[in-house]
PDB file of C-alpha atoms and ligand atoms in Angstrom:
ATOM      1  CA  UNK K1464      -5.688  79.633 -39.435  1.00  0.00           C
ATOM      2  CA  UNK K1465      -6.160  83.227 -40.573  1.00  0.00           C
ATOM      3  CA  UNK K1466      -6.618  86.403 -38.553  1.00  0.00           C
ATOM      4  CA  UNK K1467      -8.391  89.447 -39.928  1.00  0.00           C
ATOM      5  CA  UNK K1468      -6.103  92.455 -39.508  1.00  0.00           C
ATOM      6  CA  UNK K1469      -9.082  94.589 -38.429  1.00  0.00           C
ATOM      7  CA  UNK K1470      -9.749  92.171 -35.559  1.00  0.00           C
ATOM      8  CA  UNK K1471      -6.252  92.656 -34.135  1.00  0.00           C
ATOM      9  CA  UNK K1472      -6.497  95.526 -31.670  1.00  0.00           C
ATOM     10  CA  UNK K1473      -4.321  97.120 -28.992  1.00  0.00           C
ATOM     11  CA  UNK K1474      -6.046  94.900 -26.473  1.00  0.00           C
ATOM     12  CA  UNK K1475      -4.343  91.490 -26.350  1.00  0.00           C
ATOM     13  CA  UNK K1476      -6.502  88.507 -27.251  1.00  0.00           C
ATOM     14  CA  UNK K1477      -5.898  84.809 -26.884  1.00  0.00           C
ATOM     15  CA  UNK K1478      -6.469  82.039 -29.350  1.00  0.00           C
ATOM     16  CA  UNK K1479      -5.954  78.281 -29.370  1.00  0.00           C
ATOM     17  CA  UNK K1480      -6.221  76.188 -32.517  1.00  0.00           C
ATOM     18  CA  UNK K1481      -4.922  72.991 -34.131  1.00  0.00           C
ATOM     19  CA  UNK K1482      -2.685  73.325 -37.182  1.00  0.00           C
ATOM     20  CA  UNK K1483      -3.174  70.325 -39.526  1.00  0.00           C
ATOM     21  CA  UNK K1484      -0.146  68.012 -39.752  1.00  0.00           C
ATOM     22  CA  UNK K1485      -0.389  66.913 -43.415  1.00  0.00           C
ATOM     23  CA  UNK K1486       1.533  69.791 -45.028  1.00  0.00           C
ATOM     24  CA  UNK K1487       4.154  69.782 -42.240  1.00  0.00           C
ATOM     25  CA  UNK K1488       4.655  66.033 -42.664  1.00  0.00           C
ATOM     26  CA  UNK K1489       5.133  66.584 -46.381  1.00  0.00           C
ATOM     27  CA  UNK K1490       7.856  69.159 -45.606  1.00  0.00           C
ATOM     28  CA  UNK K1491       9.470  66.846 -43.013  1.00  0.00           C
ATOM     29  CA  UNK K1492       9.640  64.117 -45.650  1.00  0.00           C
ATOM     30  CA  UNK K1493      11.362  66.158 -48.355  1.00  0.00           C
ATOM     31  CA  UNK K1494      14.941  65.179 -47.358  1.00  0.00           C
ATOM     32  CA  UNK K1495      16.696  61.893 -48.126  1.00  0.00           C
ATOM     33  CA  UNK K1496      15.672  60.430 -44.765  1.00  0.00           C
ATOM     34  CA  UNK K1497      12.397  60.976 -42.949  1.00  0.00           C
ATOM     35  CA  UNK K1498      13.522  61.748 -39.400  1.00  0.00           C
ATOM     36  CA  UNK K1499      10.150  62.661 -37.877  1.00  0.00           C
ATOM     37  CA  UNK K1500       6.479  62.246 -38.672  1.00  0.00           C
ATOM     38  CA  UNK K1501       3.750  64.120 -36.789  1.00  0.00           C
ATOM     39  CA  UNK K1502       1.122  61.906 -35.170  1.00  0.00           C
ATOM     40  CA  UNK K1503      -1.591  64.563 -35.242  1.00  0.00           C
ATOM     41  CA  UNK K1504      -2.216  68.304 -35.531  1.00  0.00           C
ATOM     42  CA  UNK K1505       0.144  70.807 -33.906  1.00  0.00           C
ATOM     43  CA  UNK K1506      -1.523  72.490 -30.918  1.00  0.00           C
ATOM     44  CA  UNK K1507      -1.062  76.248 -30.962  1.00  0.00           C
ATOM     45  CA  UNK K1508      -1.762  78.781 -28.214  1.00  0.00           C
ATOM     46  CA  UNK K1509      -1.374  82.396 -29.171  1.00  0.00           C
ATOM     47  CA  UNK K1510      -1.686  85.924 -27.799  1.00  0.00           C
ATOM     48  CA  UNK K1511      -1.982  88.692 -30.385  1.00  0.00           C
ATOM     49  CA  UNK K1512      -2.255  92.467 -30.366  1.00  0.00           C
ATOM     50  CA  UNK K1513      -1.392  95.521 -32.398  1.00  0.00           C
ATOM     51  CA  UNK K1514       0.826  98.554 -31.802  1.00  0.00           C
ATOM     52  CA  UNK K1515       0.280 101.074 -34.582  1.00  0.00           C
ATOM     53  CA  UNK K1516       0.616  99.201 -37.870  1.00  0.00           C
ATOM     54  CA  UNK K1517       2.711  96.399 -36.343  1.00  0.00           C
ATOM     55  CA  UNK K1518       1.142  93.144 -35.229  1.00  0.00           C
ATOM     56  CA  UNK K1519       2.586  91.152 -32.341  1.00  0.00           C
ATOM     57  CA  UNK K1520       2.127  87.402 -32.019  1.00  0.00           C
ATOM     58  CA  UNK K1521       3.408  85.437 -29.054  1.00  0.00           C
ATOM     59  CA  UNK K1522       2.665  81.840 -28.255  1.00  0.00           C
ATOM     60  CA  UNK K1523       3.723  78.247 -28.088  1.00  0.00           C
ATOM     61  CA  UNK K1524       3.417  75.178 -30.247  1.00  0.00           C
ATOM     62  CA  UNK K1525       3.056  71.670 -28.858  1.00  0.00           C
ATOM     63  CA  UNK K1526       3.525  68.665 -31.113  1.00  0.00           C
ATOM     64  CA  UNK K1527       3.957  64.907 -30.939  1.00  0.00           C
ATOM     65  CA  UNK K1528       5.882  63.066 -33.621  1.00  0.00           C
ATOM     66  CA  UNK K1529       7.355  59.626 -34.147  1.00  0.00           C
ATOM     67  CA  UNK K1530      11.095  59.822 -34.633  1.00  0.00           C
ATOM     68  CA  UNK K1531      13.274  57.285 -36.391  1.00  0.00           C
ATOM     69  CA  UNK K1532      16.502  56.973 -34.387  1.00  0.00           C
ATOM     70  CA  UNK K1533      19.614  57.929 -36.365  1.00  0.00           C
ATOM     71  CA  UNK K1534      21.712  55.424 -34.372  1.00  0.00           C
ATOM     72  CA  UNK K1535      19.571  52.315 -33.854  1.00  0.00           C
ATOM     73  CA  UNK K1536      16.757  52.898 -36.418  1.00  0.00           C
ATOM     74  CA  UNK K1537      14.054  52.186 -33.794  1.00  0.00           C
ATOM     75  CA  UNK K1538      10.971  54.424 -33.700  1.00  0.00           C
ATOM     76  CA  UNK K1539      10.332  56.553 -30.627  1.00  0.00           C
ATOM     77  CA  UNK K1540       7.969  59.284 -29.363  1.00  0.00           C
ATOM     78  CA  UNK K1541       9.314  62.797 -29.817  1.00  0.00           C
ATOM     79  CA  UNK K1542       7.126  65.425 -28.129  1.00  0.00           C
ATOM     80  CA  UNK K1543       8.140  69.056 -28.560  1.00  0.00           C
ATOM     81  CA  UNK K1544       7.123  72.402 -27.075  1.00  0.00           C
ATOM     82  CA  UNK K1545       8.455  75.579 -28.614  1.00  0.00           C
ATOM     83  CA  UNK K1546       7.701  79.197 -27.703  1.00  0.00           C
ATOM     84  CA  UNK K1547       7.691  81.788 -30.480  1.00  0.00           C
ATOM     85  CA  UNK K1548       7.320  85.514 -31.020  1.00  0.00           C
ATOM     86  CA  UNK K1549       6.644  87.309 -34.279  1.00  0.00           C
ATOM     87  CA  UNK K1550       6.350  90.938 -35.242  1.00  0.00           C
ATOM     88  CA  UNK K1551       4.537  91.577 -38.505  1.00  0.00           C
ATOM     89  CA  UNK K1552       4.737  94.886 -40.315  1.00  0.00           C
ATOM     90  CA  UNK K1553       2.780  95.955 -43.401  1.00  0.00           C
ATOM     91  CA  UNK K1554       4.619  95.168 -46.630  1.00  0.00           C
ATOM     92  CA  UNK K1555       4.642  98.899 -47.488  1.00  0.00           C
ATOM     93  CA  UNK K1556       7.581  99.531 -45.087  1.00  0.00           C
ATOM     94  CA  UNK K1557       9.949  97.891 -47.605  1.00  0.00           C
ATOM     95  CA  UNK K1558      12.678  95.247 -47.481  1.00  0.00           C
ATOM     96  CA  UNK K1559      15.462  97.471 -46.090  1.00  0.00           C
ATOM     97  CA  UNK K1560      13.446  98.159 -42.963  1.00  0.00           C
ATOM     98  CA  UNK K1561      12.894  94.417 -42.536  1.00  0.00           C
ATOM     99  CA  UNK K1562      16.640  93.716 -42.550  1.00  0.00           C
ATOM    100  CA  UNK K1563      17.203  96.415 -39.928  1.00  0.00           C
ATOM    101  CA  UNK K1564      14.503  95.067 -37.625  1.00  0.00           C
ATOM    102  CA  UNK K1565      15.482  91.413 -37.567  1.00  0.00           C
ATOM    103  CA  UNK K1566      16.937  90.312 -34.256  1.00  0.00           C
ATOM    104  CA  UNK K1567      17.922  87.008 -32.742  1.00  0.00           C
ATOM    105  CA  UNK K1568      15.048  86.395 -30.377  1.00  0.00           C
ATOM    106  CA  UNK K1569      12.349  87.842 -32.568  1.00  0.00           C
ATOM    107  CA  UNK K1570      11.048  86.746 -35.930  1.00  0.00           C
ATOM    108  CA  UNK K1571      10.173  89.702 -38.092  1.00  0.00           C
ATOM    109  CA  UNK K1572       7.998  89.328 -41.133  1.00  0.00           C
ATOM    110  CA  UNK K1573       5.565  91.198 -43.385  1.00  0.00           C
ATOM    111  CA  UNK K1574       1.853  91.012 -44.017  1.00  0.00           C
ATOM    112  CA  UNK K1575      -0.205  92.398 -46.819  1.00  0.00           C
ATOM    113  CA  UNK K1576      -3.887  92.612 -47.441  1.00  0.00           C
ATOM    114  CA  UNK K1577      -6.453  92.421 -44.665  1.00  0.00           C
ATOM    115  CA  UNK K1578      -5.633  88.923 -43.391  1.00  0.00           C
ATOM    116  CA  UNK K1579      -2.675  87.280 -41.698  1.00  0.00           C
ATOM    117  CA  UNK K1580      -2.143  83.611 -42.532  1.00  0.00           C
ATOM    118  CA  UNK K1581      -0.691  81.957 -39.426  1.00  0.00           C
ATOM    119  CA  UNK K1582      -0.094  78.562 -41.055  1.00  0.00           C
ATOM    120  CA  UNK K1583       3.323  79.361 -42.635  1.00  0.00           C
ATOM    121  CA  UNK K1584       4.549  80.693 -39.277  1.00  0.00           C
ATOM    122  CA  UNK K1585       3.361  77.609 -37.404  1.00  0.00           C
ATOM    123  CA  UNK K1586       4.914  75.326 -40.035  1.00  0.00           C
ATOM    124  CA  UNK K1587       8.204  77.206 -39.736  1.00  0.00           C
ATOM    125  CA  UNK K1588       8.206  76.868 -35.929  1.00  0.00           C
ATOM    126  CA  UNK K1589       7.373  73.152 -36.119  1.00  0.00           C
ATOM    127  CA  UNK K1590      10.205  72.468 -38.582  1.00  0.00           C
ATOM    128  CA  UNK K1591      12.577  74.337 -36.240  1.00  0.00           C
ATOM    129  CA  UNK K1592      11.341  72.240 -33.303  1.00  0.00           C
ATOM    130  CA  UNK K1593      12.227  69.085 -35.278  1.00  0.00           C
ATOM    131  CA  UNK K1594      15.517  70.283 -36.766  1.00  0.00           C
ATOM    132  CA  UNK K1595      17.671  68.160 -34.442  1.00  0.00           C
ATOM    133  CA  UNK K1596      18.987  64.704 -35.333  1.00  0.00           C
ATOM    134  CA  UNK K1597      16.525  62.106 -34.038  1.00  0.00           C
ATOM    135  CA  UNK K1598      18.046  60.026 -31.255  1.00  0.00           C
ATOM    136  CA  UNK K1599      15.792  57.712 -29.220  1.00  0.00           C
ATOM    137  CA  UNK K1600      17.712  58.513 -26.029  1.00  0.00           C
ATOM    138  CA  UNK K1601      20.874  60.353 -25.132  1.00  0.00           C
ATOM    139  CA  UNK K1602      22.853  57.159 -24.433  1.00  0.00           C
ATOM    140  CA  UNK K1603      21.541  55.091 -27.364  1.00  0.00           C
ATOM    141  CA  UNK K1604      24.282  52.604 -28.232  1.00  0.00           C
ATOM    142  CA  UNK K1605      23.180  52.191 -31.852  1.00  0.00           C
ATOM    143  CA  UNK K1606      23.801  49.171 -34.051  1.00  0.00           C
ATOM    144  CA  UNK K1607      26.927  47.017 -34.042  1.00  0.00           C
ATOM    145  CA  UNK K1608      28.961  48.035 -37.120  1.00  0.00           C
ATOM    146  CA  UNK K1609      29.933  44.380 -37.617  1.00  0.00           C
ATOM    147  CA  UNK K1610      26.835  42.257 -37.137  1.00  0.00           C
ATOM    148  CA  UNK K1611      24.115  44.916 -37.056  1.00  0.00           C
ATOM    149  CA  UNK K1612      22.398  43.920 -33.772  1.00  0.00           C
ATOM    150  CA  UNK K1613      20.769  46.650 -31.686  1.00  0.00           C
ATOM    151  CA  UNK K1614      23.340  47.183 -28.921  1.00  0.00           C
ATOM    152  CA  UNK K1615      20.642  48.591 -26.596  1.00  0.00           C
ATOM    153  CA  UNK K1616      19.081  45.097 -26.508  1.00  0.00           C
ATOM    154  CA  UNK K1617      21.962  42.679 -27.062  1.00  0.00           C
ATOM    155  CA  UNK K1618      25.658  42.389 -26.439  1.00  0.00           C
ATOM    156  CA  UNK K1619      26.922  40.625 -29.522  1.00  0.00           C
ATOM    157  CA  UNK K1620      30.545  40.048 -28.506  1.00  0.00           C
ATOM    158  CA  UNK K1621      31.967  41.445 -31.730  1.00  0.00           C
ATOM    159  CA  UNK K1622      35.328  43.088 -31.241  1.00  0.00           C
ATOM    160  CA  UNK K1623      36.588  45.787 -33.497  1.00  0.00           C
ATOM    161  CA  UNK K1624      40.151  47.032 -33.716  1.00  0.00           C
ATOM    162  CA  UNK K1625      39.143  50.554 -32.693  1.00  0.00           C
ATOM    163  CA  UNK K1626      37.073  49.351 -29.726  1.00  0.00           C
ATOM    164  CA  UNK K1627      34.077  51.313 -28.531  1.00  0.00           C
ATOM    165  CA  UNK K1628      34.066  54.627 -30.422  1.00  0.00           C
ATOM    166  CA  UNK K1629      32.707  56.459 -27.361  1.00  0.00           C
ATOM    167  CA  UNK K1630      35.652  55.236 -25.273  1.00  0.00           C
ATOM    168  CA  UNK K1631      37.980  56.346 -28.060  1.00  0.00           C
ATOM    169  CA  UNK K1632      36.547  59.852 -27.683  1.00  0.00           C
ATOM    170  CA  UNK K1633      37.197  59.779 -23.928  1.00  0.00           C
ATOM    171  CA  UNK K1634      40.780  58.611 -24.477  1.00  0.00           C
ATOM    172  CA  UNK K1635      41.494  61.437 -26.915  1.00  0.00           C
ATOM    173  CA  UNK K1636      40.048  63.951 -24.430  1.00  0.00           C
ATOM    174  CA  UNK K1637      42.394  62.660 -21.731  1.00  0.00           C
ATOM    175  CA  UNK K1638      45.400  63.085 -23.993  1.00  0.00           C
ATOM    176  CA  UNK K1639      44.522  66.681 -24.719  1.00  0.00           C
ATOM    177  CA  UNK K1640      43.786  67.635 -21.111  1.00  0.00           C
ATOM    178  CA  UNK K1641      46.641  69.746 -19.629  1.00  0.00           C
ATOM    179  CA  UNK K1642      48.337  68.494 -16.405  1.00  0.00           C
TER     180      UNK K1642
HETATM  181 ZN1   ZN Q 880      18.339  54.667 -30.760  1.00  0.00          ZN
HETATM  182 ZN1   ZN Q 881      28.186  42.686 -33.359  1.00  0.00          ZN
END
């Protein structure tokens, strides 16, 4: 999706559009393991306006992906919503000014020419929304390190010397806790 710079005025306007998933899925698949795969386009809602030469974009992405659980390897639905804000300044202000204007809650970037391409920004936000390790649920028990069964579905009866690693964590916490 592209916006014509001349169409961005001081009066805020709203826009909703789908961002195609194919390029984002390609980027999600670049690592050694494919953690997530989008099921369809990313839904984007956006408000945009101008103040002087700076362009302000504020909105939210909504996406649905299939995740591949890092513990049990099962697939699961991973919906995400993520708000975003961008300020875009004309490239003529220079790189030093960009460094000075970056802040934690605001993405600051440059535009040149008479169009703003929103796709790289939406791709960036989607990758950030899916930057966490995929886990099918908070208490996923994963696979047995001995026999490989899915411990969410079966209790295999294997015993390991170390016992349940999660209990080991609790025990070490107890030791460290002051009296
Ligand atoms: Zn799992
Ligand atoms: Zn087992």
